[in-house]
Amino acid sequence: MKYVCDMCGYIYDPAQGDPDSGIEPGTTFENLPDDWVCPECGVGKGDFSPVD
């Protein structure tokens, strides 16, 4: 499942991960480190919502 940042619209796609932050492809949103932040605007995981 993908998650969208409520602040800027960035979409976290587990299939792609976040290589610039050291997050490997295949990493689910739930398994992201607690201190991971949106690479676009810097908000935390609590400001993301699931998208279909």
Coordinates of N, CA, C and O in Angstrom, one line a residue, residues 15-42:
A15 N 7.4 -0.2 -3.2 CA 8.2 -0.9 -4.3 C 9.4 -0.1 -4.7 O 10.4 -0.7 -5.1
Q16 N 9.4 1.2 -4.4 CA 10.6 2.0 -4.8 C 11.4 2.3 -3.5 O 12.6 2.6 -3.7
G17 N 10.8 2.3 -2.4 CA 11.6 2.7 -1.2 C 11.9 4.2 -1.2 O 11.3 5.0 -1.9
D18 N 13.0 4.6 -0.5 CA 13.5 5.9 -0.5 C 15.0 5.9 -0.5 O 15.6 6.1 0.6
P19 N 15.6 5.5 -1.6 CA 17.0 5.3 -1.7 C 17.9 6.4 -1.2 O 18.9 6.2 -0.6
D20 N 17.4 7.7 -1.4 CA 18.2 8.8 -0.9 C 18.3 8.9 0.6 O 19.2 9.5 1.1
S21 N 17.3 8.2 1.3 CA 17.4 8.2 2.7 C 17.8 6.8 3.3 O 17.7 6.5 4.5
G22 N 18.3 6.0 2.4 CA 18.8 4.6 2.8 C 17.7 3.6 3.0 O 18.0 2.6 3.6
I23 N 16.5 3.9 2.4 CA 15.4 2.9 2.6 C 15.4 2.0 1.3 O 15.2 2.5 0.2
E24 N 15.5 0.7 1.5 CA 15.6 -0.2 0.4 C 14.2 -0.4 -0.2 O 13.2 -0.4 0.5
P25 N 14.2 -0.7 -1.5 CA 12.9 -1.0 -2.2 C 12.3 -2.3 -1.5 O 13.0 -3.1 -1.0
G26 N 11.0 -2.3 -1.3 CA 10.3 -3.4 -0.6 C 10.0 -3.1 0.8 O 9.4 -3.9 1.5
T27 N 10.5 -2.0 1.3 CA 10.3 -1.6 2.7 C 8.9 -1.0 2.9 O 8.5 0.0 2.3
T28 N 8.0 -1.7 3.7 CA 6.7 -1.2 3.9 C 6.7 0.1 4.7 O 7.7 0.3 5.5
F29 N 5.6 0.8 4.6 CA 5.5 2.1 5.4 C 5.7 1.8 6.9 O 6.3 2.5 7.6
E30 N 5.0 0.7 7.3 CA 5.1 0.4 8.7 C 6.5 0.0 9.2 O 6.8 0.2 10.4
N31 N 7.3 -0.4 8.3 CA 8.7 -0.8 8.7 C 9.7 0.3 8.5 O 10.9 0.1 8.7
L32 N 9.2 1.5 8.1 CA 10.1 2.7 8.0 C 10.6 3.0 9.4 O 9.8 2.9 10.4
P33 N 11.8 3.5 9.6 CA 12.3 3.9 10.9 C 11.3 5.0 11.5 O 10.8 5.8 10.7
D34 N 11.2 5.1 12.8 CA 10.3 6.0 13.4 C 10.8 7.5 13.2 O 10.0 8.4 13.2
D35 N 12.1 7.6 12.9 CA 12.6 9.0 12.6 C 12.6 9.4 11.2 O 13.2 10.4 10.8
W36 N 12.1 8.5 10.3 CA 12.0 8.8 8.9 C 11.1 10.0 8.7 O 10.1 10.1 9.3
V37 N 11.5 10.9 7.7 CA 10.7 12.0 7.4 C 10.5 12.1 5.9 O 11.2 11.5 5.1
C38 N 9.4 12.8 5.5 CA 9.1 13.0 4.1 C 10.3 13.7 3.4 O 10.8 14.7 3.9
P39 N 10.8 13.1 2.3 CA 12.0 13.6 1.6 C 11.7 15.0 0.9 O 12.6 15.7 0.6
E40 N 10.4 15.3 0.8 CA 10.1 16.5 0.1 C 9.9 17.7 1.1 O 10.4 18.8 0.8
C41 N 9.2 17.5 2.2 CA 8.9 18.6 3.1 C 9.4 18.4 4.6 O 9.3 19.3 5.4
G42 N 9.8 17.2 4.9 CA 10.4 17.0 6.2 C 9.4 16.6 7.4 O 9.9 16.5 8.5

